Amino acid sequence: MRRGAIAALACALLAAGCERQMQDMYDQPRFDPNEGSTLWPDGRADRPPVPSTVVAATGDIAGTSSARRGREEAQDWRVAQQAQTPPPISRALLVRGQERYSIYCLPCHSPLGDGDGPVAQHGFPHPPTYHQARLRDAPDRYLFDVITNGHGVMYGYADRVPPQDRWAIVAYIRALQLSQDAPVAQLPPALRDKVAAEGRR
Ligand code: HEC
């Protein structure tokens, strides 16, 4: 009986200590928004945003849970839209794709796309070459999904490569594939003659 009472007392004391610590966290020294301070010449505790700061949320969204929820919803929606719609192929898209490919894919897949990049040469499992019928025939969406989710031992790039850039990379992989498997008839005449002179198909 007495032991029980002591245990109950100990519990109560512990809980009280805990509560005080929680309160201390609320009461810690800090400035609230719009509070005054002698620290800065303008007398304000909060600092004005640096020039060219972009407003992250305004209106109703700004009022919801630090504006984060609304912003994330808007962002998710935009990302979903971009993932659905491949942008039209343009030179700028290919240049962007080449640049992003060089950063994110080339280390393993190599500049040529044959899977013999420097990382693979140093021990990472060799990726398959892009220059095989299965990957040539695979739809753009398949390549897009591999970038998004990864494939086998390759991890996904959804967090680093936004949808628009994934489409740009897919377009560039198509260009790489074409570079290794173009029908001779489709080459510009000067190149066609050169290939013919070298006796290749
Ligand atoms: C760290 C090395 C590495 C990087 C970086 C990398 N990959 Fe891969 N990738 C691999 C490996 C390894 C495989 C084979 C995975 C398996 O089959 O287990 C692979 C497979 C693939 C495949 C073939 C999937 C299939 O059906 O066989 C595609 C397409 C691909 N990667 C595209 C990309 C693109 C695009 C990027 C850049 C955004 C990229 N990879 C970045 C290592 C990498």
XYZ file of N, CA, C and O in Angstrom, residues 22-196:
700
model
N 8.142 21.443 -20.750
C 7.364 21.784 -21.947
C 7.089 23.276 -21.974
O 7.219 23.933 -22.994
N 6.685 23.802 -20.797
C 6.356 25.218 -20.715
C 7.585 26.063 -21.062
O 7.501 27.052 -21.778
N 8.756 25.596 -20.561
C 9.998 26.328 -20.856
C 10.221 26.412 -22.362
O 10.753 27.397 -22.870
N 9.833 25.357 -23.051
C 10.043 25.383 -24.498
C 9.173 26.455 -25.159
O 9.577 27.092 -26.118
N 7.951 26.610 -24.595
C 7.079 27.652 -25.145
C 7.605 29.044 -24.808
O 7.493 29.981 -25.586
N 8.174 29.150 -23.598
C 8.574 30.471 -23.118
C 9.998 30.843 -23.497
O 10.534 31.806 -22.985
N 10.627 30.074 -24.346
C 12.045 30.342 -24.630
C 12.210 31.752 -25.211
O 11.290 32.288 -25.837
N 13.401 32.341 -24.988
C 13.608 33.694 -25.488
C 13.591 33.718 -27.017
O 14.344 33.004 -27.646
N 12.691 34.468 -27.586
C 12.606 34.588 -29.047
C 11.725 35.791 -29.361
O 11.007 36.300 -28.505
N 11.797 36.268 -30.572
C 10.941 37.364 -31.005
C 9.742 36.814 -31.760
O 9.880 35.871 -32.531
N 8.588 37.412 -31.535
C 7.408 37.050 -32.311
C 7.343 37.976 -33.526
O 7.962 39.046 -33.539
N 6.571 37.561 -34.550
C 6.446 38.422 -35.730
C 5.961 39.818 -35.343
O 5.115 39.961 -34.458
N 6.515 40.818 -35.983
C 6.142 42.224 -35.781
C 6.528 42.773 -34.416
O 6.076 43.852 -34.027
N 7.345 42.066 -33.677
C 7.775 42.575 -32.380
C 8.896 43.596 -32.610
O 9.589 43.548 -33.626
N 9.064 44.484 -31.658
C 10.125 45.473 -31.764
C 11.435 44.938 -31.206
O 11.454 43.981 -30.432
N 12.542 45.525 -31.638
C 13.844 45.124 -31.099
C 14.833 46.268 -31.298
O 14.791 46.969 -32.311
N 15.725 46.438 -30.326
C 16.749 47.479 -30.461
C 17.960 46.954 -31.222
O 18.935 47.670 -31.439
N 17.867 45.688 -31.636
C 19.006 45.030 -32.279
C 19.326 45.646 -33.640
O 20.470 45.717 -34.061
N 18.265 46.110 -34.358
C 18.447 46.613 -35.709
C 18.080 48.100 -35.758
O 17.204 48.540 -35.026
N 18.704 48.820 -36.662
C 18.443 50.264 -36.750
C 16.973 50.576 -37.026
O 16.469 51.599 -36.580
N 16.242 49.722 -37.734
C 14.842 50.032 -38.045
C 13.902 49.669 -36.898
O 12.693 49.844 -37.012
N 14.466 49.123 -35.791
C 13.647 48.874 -34.622
C 12.730 47.668 -34.728
O 11.932 47.407 -33.834
N 12.819 46.914 -35.833
C 11.966 45.730 -35.976
C 12.753 44.468 -35.651
O 13.935 44.374 -35.978
N 12.055 43.489 -35.047
C 12.742 42.230 -34.748
C 12.854 41.362 -36.004
O 13.857 40.701 -36.225
N 11.783 41.382 -36.858
C 11.869 40.543 -38.058
C 12.572 41.299 -39.183
O 12.441 42.510 -39.319
N 13.313 40.575 -39.967
C 14.087 41.173 -41.074
C 13.246 41.212 -42.343
O 12.511 40.262 -42.636
N 13.373 42.302 -43.121
C 12.639 42.324 -44.393
C 13.195 41.252 -45.329
O 14.375 40.908 -45.226
N 12.358 40.702 -46.219
C 12.865 39.682 -47.145
C 13.946 40.270 -48.050
O 13.909 41.462 -48.358
N 14.899 39.454 -48.465
C 15.964 39.945 -49.337
C 15.344 40.363 -50.673
O 14.299 39.838 -51.050
N 15.980 41.306 -51.392
C 15.422 41.749 -52.666
C 15.174 40.572 -53.604
O 15.919 39.594 -53.580
N 14.137 40.644 -54.389
C 13.697 39.649 -55.377
C 13.224 38.341 -54.746
O 13.200 37.315 -55.396
N 12.863 38.390 -53.459
C 12.223 37.220 -52.850
C 10.887 36.963 -53.542
O 10.151 37.895 -53.834
N 10.586 35.703 -53.822
C 9.317 35.362 -54.470
C 8.318 34.946 -53.392
O 8.643 34.151 -52.520
N 7.129 35.499 -53.465
C 6.101 35.142 -52.497
C 5.694 33.694 -52.724
O 5.374 33.288 -53.833
N 5.729 32.884 -51.652
C 5.423 31.465 -51.809
C 3.935 31.212 -51.745
O 3.422 30.304 -52.363
N 3.211 32.011 -50.983
C 1.769 31.786 -50.870
C 1.084 33.089 -50.534
O 1.599 33.883 -49.750
N -0.064 33.311 -51.146
C -0.830 34.522 -50.839
C -2.289 34.137 -50.643
O -2.676 32.994 -50.896
N -3.103 35.095 -50.218
C -4.542 34.879 -50.098
C -4.884 33.763 -49.136
O -4.237 33.598 -48.110
N -5.892 32.960 -49.504
C -6.373 31.903 -48.616
C -5.279 30.922 -48.251
O -5.161 30.471 -47.125
N -4.462 30.584 -49.261
C -3.431 29.564 -49.034
C -2.479 30.011 -47.935
O -2.065 29.226 -47.100
N -2.174 31.320 -47.931
C -1.208 31.822 -46.955
C -1.701 31.600 -45.534
O -0.912 31.491 -44.608
N -3.034 31.488 -45.374
C -3.578 31.334 -44.033
C -3.583 29.900 -43.525
O -3.835 29.665 -42.362
N -3.305 28.932 -44.368
C -3.430 27.539 -43.937
C -2.090 26.988 -43.485
O -1.105 27.129 -44.191
N -2.067 26.360 -42.355
C -0.903 25.676 -41.770
C 0.428 26.140 -42.362
O 1.073 25.427 -43.102
N 0.846 27.323 -42.023
C 2.091 27.975 -42.490
C 2.152 28.014 -44.010
O 3.234 27.967 -44.582
N 1.035 27.978 -44.676
C 0.952 28.035 -46.136
C 1.501 26.784 -46.793
O 1.518 26.667 -47.996
N 1.957 25.849 -45.971
C 2.638 24.703 -46.567
C 1.662 23.790 -47.309
O 1.928 23.358 -48.409
N 0.506 23.543 -46.666
C -0.401 22.567 -47.253
C -0.857 23.010 -48.645
O -0.727 22.275 -49.602
N -1.315 24.249 -48.721
C -1.805 24.733 -50.000
C -0.712 24.716 -51.057
O -0.947 24.356 -52.208
N 0.485 25.067 -50.640
C 1.579 25.121 -51.616
C 1.883 23.717 -52.128
O 2.097 23.501 -53.306
N 1.899 22.755 -51.203
C 2.199 21.388 -51.619
C 1.120 20.861 -52.553
O 1.414 20.180 -53.534
N -0.139 21.200 -52.247
C -1.218 20.733 -53.119
C -1.063 21.325 -54.514
O -1.179 20.623 -55.509
N -0.787 22.634 -54.565
C -0.615 23.284 -55.860
C 0.559 22.661 -56.604
O 0.485 22.393 -57.806
N 1.626 22.405 -55.880
C 2.829 21.830 -56.473
C 2.541 20.417 -56.995
O 2.896 20.079 -58.114
N 1.855 19.598 -56.175
C 1.539 18.227 -56.584
C 0.724 18.238 -57.869
O 0.932 17.435 -58.766
N -0.227 19.167 -57.922
C -1.095 19.220 -59.088
C -0.287 19.564 -60.331
O -0.428 18.950 -61.377
N 0.621 20.544 -60.176
C 1.422 20.964 -61.327
C 2.338 19.823 -61.774
O 2.462 19.547 -62.971
N 2.954 19.153 -60.802
C 3.854 18.051 -61.133
C 3.086 16.943 -61.854
O 3.542 16.401 -62.855
N 1.855 16.652 -61.357
C 1.053 15.593 -61.981
C 0.720 15.969 -63.422
O 0.790 15.138 -64.334
N 0.389 17.256 -63.644
C 0.074 17.703 -64.999
C 1.269 17.530 -65.918
O 1.147 17.037 -67.034
N 2.444 17.949 -65.431
C 3.644 17.882 -66.267
C 4.033 16.439 -66.549
O 4.564 16.124 -67.608
N 3.760 15.548 -65.573
C 4.103 14.147 -65.784
C 3.216 13.552 -66.871
O 3.622 12.649 -67.590
N 1.991 14.070 -67.018
C 1.053 13.532 -67.998
C 1.417 13.928 -69.418
O 1.246 13.155 -70.344
N 1.924 15.147 -69.581
C 2.043 15.710 -70.921
C 3.494 15.898 -71.345
O 4.168 16.790 -70.829
N 3.979 15.090 -72.280
C 5.332 15.315 -72.792
C 5.373 16.643 -73.542
O 4.461 16.927 -74.308
N 6.395 17.467 -73.314
C 6.487 18.720 -74.075
C 6.838 18.421 -75.523
O 7.400 17.370 -75.816
N 6.511 19.345 -76.450
C 6.874 19.117 -77.853
C 8.399 19.067 -78.008
O 9.116 19.767 -77.290
N 8.855 18.224 -78.934
C 10.298 18.092 -79.164
C 10.821 19.369 -79.817
O 10.252 19.856 -80.787
N 11.868 19.917 -79.234
C 12.499 21.099 -79.822
C 13.999 20.978 -79.569
O 14.426 20.146 -78.756
N 14.741 21.828 -80.255
C 16.181 21.787 -80.043
C 16.513 22.113 -78.579
O 17.355 21.476 -77.950
N 15.791 23.106 -78.028
C 16.047 23.508 -76.632
C 15.798 22.338 -75.686
O 16.534 22.130 -74.725
N 14.747 21.560 -75.976
C 14.428 20.417 -75.112
C 15.563 19.389 -75.147
O 15.973 18.849 -74.126
N 16.090 19.155 -76.377
C 17.176 18.173 -76.513
C 18.443 18.652 -75.805
O 19.134 17.861 -75.158
N 18.716 19.958 -75.922
C 19.913 20.505 -75.259
C 19.767 20.349 -73.744
O 20.692 19.941 -73.047
N 18.575 20.661 -73.253
C 18.296 20.496 -71.826
C 18.442 19.019 -71.419
O 19.023 18.684 -70.407
N 17.905 18.142 -72.271
C 17.976 16.712 -71.991
C 19.425 16.234 -71.954
O 19.804 15.461 -71.074
N 20.222 16.721 -72.893
C 21.630 16.315 -72.918
C 22.335 16.759 -71.637
O 23.106 16.010 -71.037
N 22.026 17.987 -71.214
C 22.665 18.525 -70.014
C 22.264 17.709 -68.786
O 23.088 17.302 -67.982
N 20.956 17.457 -68.638
C 20.470 16.692 -67.482
C 20.962 15.247 -67.534
O 21.297 14.665 -66.511
N 20.971 14.673 -68.736
C 21.476 13.303 -68.887
C 22.933 13.247 -68.431
O 23.333 12.321 -67.716
N 23.704 14.254 -68.822
C 25.132 14.251 -68.481
C 25.337 14.307 -66.970
O 26.289 13.741 -66.447
N 24.428 14.996 -66.284
C 24.560 15.103 -64.834
C 24.087 13.821 -64.147
O 24.780 13.268 -63.306
N 22.909 13.349 -64.531
C 22.253 12.310 -63.729
C 22.403 10.890 -64.267
O 22.247 9.940 -63.522
N 22.653 10.717 -65.527
C 22.605 9.370 -66.095
C 23.951 8.916 -66.639
O 24.322 7.748 -66.507
N 24.666 9.852 -67.270
C 25.926 9.523 -67.915
C 26.916 8.771 -67.012
O 27.566 7.848 -67.479
N 27.007 9.144 -65.702
C 27.996 8.463 -64.860
C 27.882 6.943 -64.917
O 28.883 6.244 -64.810
N 26.688 6.410 -65.089
C 26.531 4.958 -65.192
C 26.286 4.527 -66.641
O 26.814 3.527 -67.094
N 25.455 5.306 -67.342
C 25.016 4.842 -68.671
C 25.988 5.215 -69.787
O 25.812 4.761 -70.915
N 26.970 6.063 -69.493
C 28.015 6.500 -70.438
C 27.494 7.545 -71.418
O 26.291 7.618 -71.663
N 28.400 8.341 -71.997
C 27.969 9.384 -72.941
C 27.199 8.777 -74.117
O 26.296 9.390 -74.671
N 27.548 7.567 -74.491
C 26.941 6.928 -75.649
C 25.639 6.209 -75.290
O 24.815 5.921 -76.159
N 25.468 5.905 -74.015
C 24.272 5.155 -73.604
C 24.460 3.652 -73.697
O 23.483 2.901 -73.679
N 25.722 3.216 -73.780
C 25.938 1.765 -73.891
C 26.109 1.089 -72.520
O 26.385 -0.102 -72.440
N 25.955 1.868 -71.447
C 25.986 1.274 -70.102
C 27.381 1.112 -69.531
O 27.545 0.463 -68.496
N 28.367 1.710 -70.197
C 29.741 1.528 -69.716
C 30.296 2.846 -69.162
O 31.419 3.246 -69.465
N 29.499 3.533 -68.349
C 29.938 4.799 -67.763
C 30.991 4.590 -66.686
O 31.215 3.460 -66.252
N 31.630 5.680 -66.248
C 32.708 5.573 -65.272
C 32.301 4.879 -63.973
O 33.101 4.115 -63.410
N 31.079 5.095 -63.502
C 30.662 4.446 -62.250
C 30.575 2.932 -62.440
O 31.000 2.158 -61.590
N 30.061 2.520 -63.609
C 29.977 1.088 -63.895
C 31.386 0.500 -64.035
O 31.652 -0.625 -63.589
N 32.303 1.295 -64.617
C 33.676 0.803 -64.760
C 34.342 0.613 -63.403
O 35.298 -0.118 -63.274
N 33.806 1.326 -62.390
C 34.411 1.202 -61.060
C 33.617 0.292 -60.140
O 33.691 0.408 -58.928
N 32.807 -0.571 -60.706
C 32.232 -1.614 -59.871
C 30.721 -1.624 -59.713
O 30.172 -2.603 -59.250
N 30.022 -0.514 -60.067
C 28.552 -0.551 -59.964
C 28.045 -1.488 -61.059
O 28.645 -1.555 -62.130
N 26.942 -2.211 -60.788
C 26.441 -3.121 -61.838
C 26.251 -2.386 -63.166
O 25.784 -1.254 -63.184
N 26.646 -3.012 -64.267
C 26.505 -2.381 -65.580
C 25.038 -2.255 -65.963
O 24.317 -3.244 -65.949
N 24.592 -1.042 -66.321
C 23.226 -0.914 -66.854
C 23.171 -1.545 -68.240
O 24.201 -1.662 -68.909
N 21.974 -1.903 -68.680
C 21.855 -2.415 -70.056
C 22.099 -1.278 -71.041
O 21.901 -0.115 -70.716
N 22.552 -1.629 -72.244
C 22.712 -0.602 -73.277
C 21.332 -0.136 -73.754
O 20.387 -0.916 -73.797
N 21.250 1.177 -74.096
C 19.993 1.677 -74.673
C 19.827 1.188 -76.112
O 18.777 1.316 -76.697
N 20.927 0.677 -76.660
C 20.911 0.332 -78.090
C 20.549 -1.139 -78.279
O 21.339 -1.931 -78.781
N 19.396 -1.502 -77.790
C 18.879 -2.856 -77.984
C 17.400 -2.713 -78.320
O 16.738 -1.750 -77.894
N 16.892 -3.706 -79.041
C 15.529 -3.611 -79.573
C 14.519 -3.346 -78.449
O 13.638 -2.491 -78.603
N 14.670 -4.022 -77.311
C 13.665 -3.881 -76.251
C 13.528 -2.433 -75.800
O 12.424 -1.924 -75.628
N 14.672 -1.739 -75.618
C 14.601 -0.359 -75.137
C 14.345 0.634 -76.273
O 13.821 1.716 -76.048
N 14.729 0.237 -77.495
C 14.372 1.103 -78.629
C 12.857 1.105 -78.836
O 12.259 2.129 -79.126
N 12.249 -0.070 -78.640
C 10.801 -0.203 -78.884
C 9.974 0.236 -77.681
O 8.756 0.394 -77.797
N 10.610 0.386 -76.531
C 9.841 0.763 -75.334
C 9.238 2.151 -75.525
O 9.887 3.034 -76.090
N 7.987 2.359 -75.084
C 7.383 3.692 -75.233
C 8.107 4.732 -74.380
O 8.746 4.380 -73.377
N 7.973 5.987 -74.785
C 8.588 7.086 -74.023
C 8.172 7.016 -72.552
O 8.963 7.265 -71.653
N 6.906 6.694 -72.354
C 6.366 6.656 -70.990
C 7.140 5.651 -70.116
O 7.346 5.864 -68.940
N 7.594 4.544 -70.749
C 8.338 3.546 -69.986
C 9.653 4.150 -69.475
O 10.010 4.019 -68.301
N 10.374 4.840 -70.378
C 11.650 5.451 -69.973
C 11.388 6.504 -68.885
O 12.126 6.605 -67.904
N 10.324 7.279 -69.071
C 9.943 8.303 -68.080
C 9.732 7.631 -66.718
O 10.235 8.107 -65.689
N 9.020 6.509 -66.712
C 8.717 5.835 -65.444
C 9.976 5.250 -64.810
O 10.085 5.218 -63.573
N 10.917 4.780 -65.633
C 12.166 4.257 -65.061
C 12.908 5.388 -64.345
O 13.425 5.214 -63.243
N 12.928 6.579 -64.952
C 13.591 7.717 -64.299
C 12.865 8.048 -62.983
O 13.491 8.287 -61.959
N 11.532 8.038 -63.027
C 10.752 8.409 -61.848
C 10.940 7.408 -60.710
O 11.225 7.798 -59.568
N 10.793 6.123 -61.030
C 10.715 5.112 -59.965
C 11.971 4.277 -59.807
O 12.079 3.501 -58.862
N 12.909 4.375 -60.747
C 14.059 3.485 -60.725
C 13.687 2.152 -61.360
O 12.550 1.927 -61.784
N 14.677 1.259 -61.436
C 14.438 -0.049 -62.052
C 15.487 -0.998 -61.499
O 16.687 -0.739 -61.637
N 15.077 -2.091 -60.874
C 16.036 -3.027 -60.293
C 16.966 -2.308 -59.326
O 16.508 -1.600 -58.424
N 18.269 -2.424 -59.549
C 19.215 -1.800 -58.614
C 19.353 -0.288 -58.861
O 20.004 0.399 -58.089
N 18.785 0.200 -59.960
C 18.872 1.658 -60.207
C 17.789 2.373 -59.404
O 16.623 2.014 -59.486
N 18.194 3.372 -58.624
C 17.218 4.084 -57.814
C 16.515 5.161 -58.644
O 17.010 5.554 -59.697
N 15.369 5.618 -58.153
C 14.577 6.592 -58.895
C 15.121 8.007 -58.744
O 15.869 8.304 -57.817
N 14.718 8.861 -59.677
C 15.206 10.249 -59.678
C 14.093 11.271 -59.500
O 14.290 12.456 -59.772
N 12.927 10.804 -59.009
C 11.783 11.709 -58.899
C 12.106 12.925 -58.041
O 11.629 14.023 -58.290
N 12.920 12.733 -57.010
C 13.198 13.852 -56.106
C 14.225 14.821 -56.668
O 14.354 15.941 -56.195
N 14.972 14.421 -57.685
C 16.005 15.314 -58.216
C 15.715 15.813 -59.616
O 16.216 16.850 -60.025
N 14.971 15.029 -60.377
C 14.707 15.412 -61.767
C 13.207 15.653 -61.930
O 12.420 14.706 -61.911
N 12.774 16.916 -62.068
C 11.340 17.203 -62.209
C 10.807 16.659 -63.541
O 11.582 16.411 -64.470
N 9.476 16.462 -63.619
C 8.884 15.813 -64.799
C 9.336 16.418 -66.129
O 9.679 15.687 -67.062
N 9.380 17.757 -66.228
C 9.754 18.366 -67.503
C 11.154 17.923 -67.920
O 11.416 17.688 -69.097
N 12.049 17.826 -66.936
C 13.412 17.393 -67.258
C 13.458 15.900 -67.585
O 14.292 15.454 -68.382
N 12.549 15.122 -66.973
C 12.513 13.689 -67.312
C 12.139 13.519 -68.781
O 12.754 12.731 -69.499
N 11.159 14.319 -69.230
C 10.786 14.238 -70.646
C 11.950 14.674 -71.517
O 12.190 14.107 -72.600
N 12.687 15.701 -71.078
C 13.833 16.173 -71.868
C 14.882 15.059 -71.972
O 15.454 14.828 -73.045
N 15.113 14.350 -70.873
C 16.093 13.251 -70.890
C 15.617 12.130 -71.813
O 16.398 11.571 -72.592
N 14.314 11.817 -71.736
C 13.771 10.771 -72.617
C 14.012 11.152 -74.078
O 14.470 10.336 -74.885
N 13.743 12.430 -74.414
C 13.954 12.880 -75.795
C 15.422 12.706 -76.178
O 15.747 12.287 -77.307
N 16.325 13.004 -75.240
C 17.751 12.889 -75.548
C 18.158 11.422 -75.713
O 18.981 11.096 -76.574
N 17.581 10.531 -74.891
C 17.882 9.098 -75.052
C 17.434 8.632 -76.442
O 18.131 7.854 -77.109
N 16.295 9.146 -76.907
C 15.839 8.804 -78.266
C 16.866 9.259 -79.300
O 17.137 8.559 -80.284
N 17.431 10.461 -79.064
C 18.450 10.972 -80.001
C 19.684 10.068 -79.961
O 20.263 9.736 -81.002
N 20.078 9.641 -78.748
C 21.226 8.730 -78.628
C 20.951 7.430 -79.376
O 21.818 6.922 -80.106
N 19.730 6.906 -79.194
C 19.391 5.636 -79.850
C 19.451 5.798 -81.362
O 19.993 4.935 -82.058
N 18.923 6.931 -81.833
C 18.948 7.176 -83.276
C 20.388 7.289 -83.771
O 20.728 6.824 -84.863
N 21.239 7.886 -82.945
C 22.633 8.098 -83.355
C 23.344 6.768 -83.612
O 24.308 6.718 -84.364
N 22.863 5.687 -82.999
C 23.522 4.389 -83.168
C 22.741 3.458 -84.090
O 23.164 2.342 -84.351
N 21.561 3.919 -84.532
C 20.733 2.988 -85.297
C 19.898 3.718 -86.346
O 18.725 3.417 -86.531
N 20.501 4.702 -86.996
C 19.729 5.457 -87.985
C 19.722 4.702 -89.308
O 20.782 4.254 -89.765
N 18.567 4.553 -89.934
C 18.556 3.963 -91.279
C 19.351 4.870 -92.219
O 19.163 6.094 -92.193
N 20.250 4.269 -93.019
C 21.131 5.068 -93.883
C 20.308 5.990 -94.788
O 20.685 7.139 -95.020
N 19.150 5.500 -95.215
C 18.326 6.299 -96.140
C 17.904 7.624 -95.522
O 17.626 8.583 -96.237
N 17.862 7.678 -94.188
C 17.410 8.920 -93.537
C 18.538 9.917 -93.294
O 18.304 11.016 -92.808
N 19.777 9.536 -93.612
C 20.902 10.445 -93.350
C 20.949 11.545 -94.405
O 20.480 11.350 -95.537
N 21.539 12.690 -94.065
C 21.762 13.718 -95.090
C 22.700 13.146 -96.164
O 23.555 12.315 -95.836
N 22.521 13.554 -97.431
C 23.271 12.943 -98.541
C 24.779 12.844 -98.288
O 25.375 11.788 -98.553
N 25.383 13.925 -97.751
C 26.839 13.912 -97.570
C 27.246 12.753 -96.650
O 28.188 12.006 -96.935
N 26.498 12.593 -95.553
C 26.801 11.525 -94.610
C 26.539 10.153 -95.226
O 27.292 9.202 -95.003
N 25.465 10.083 -96.011
C 25.104 8.804 -96.640
C 26.249 8.327 -97.522
O 26.645 7.175 -97.486
N 26.805 9.272 -98.291
C 27.916 8.913 -99.173
C 29.108 8.431 -98.356
O 29.783 7.474 -98.717
N 29.336 9.114 -97.231
C 30.480 8.747 -96.408
C 30.310 7.322 -95.876
O 31.247 6.518 -95.881
N 29.103 7.033 -95.400
C 28.841 5.693 -94.866
C 29.009 4.657 -95.973
O 29.609 3.601 -95.774
N 28.494 4.996 -97.159
C 28.604 4.055 -98.272
C 30.075 3.801 -98.595
O 30.484 2.660 -98.840
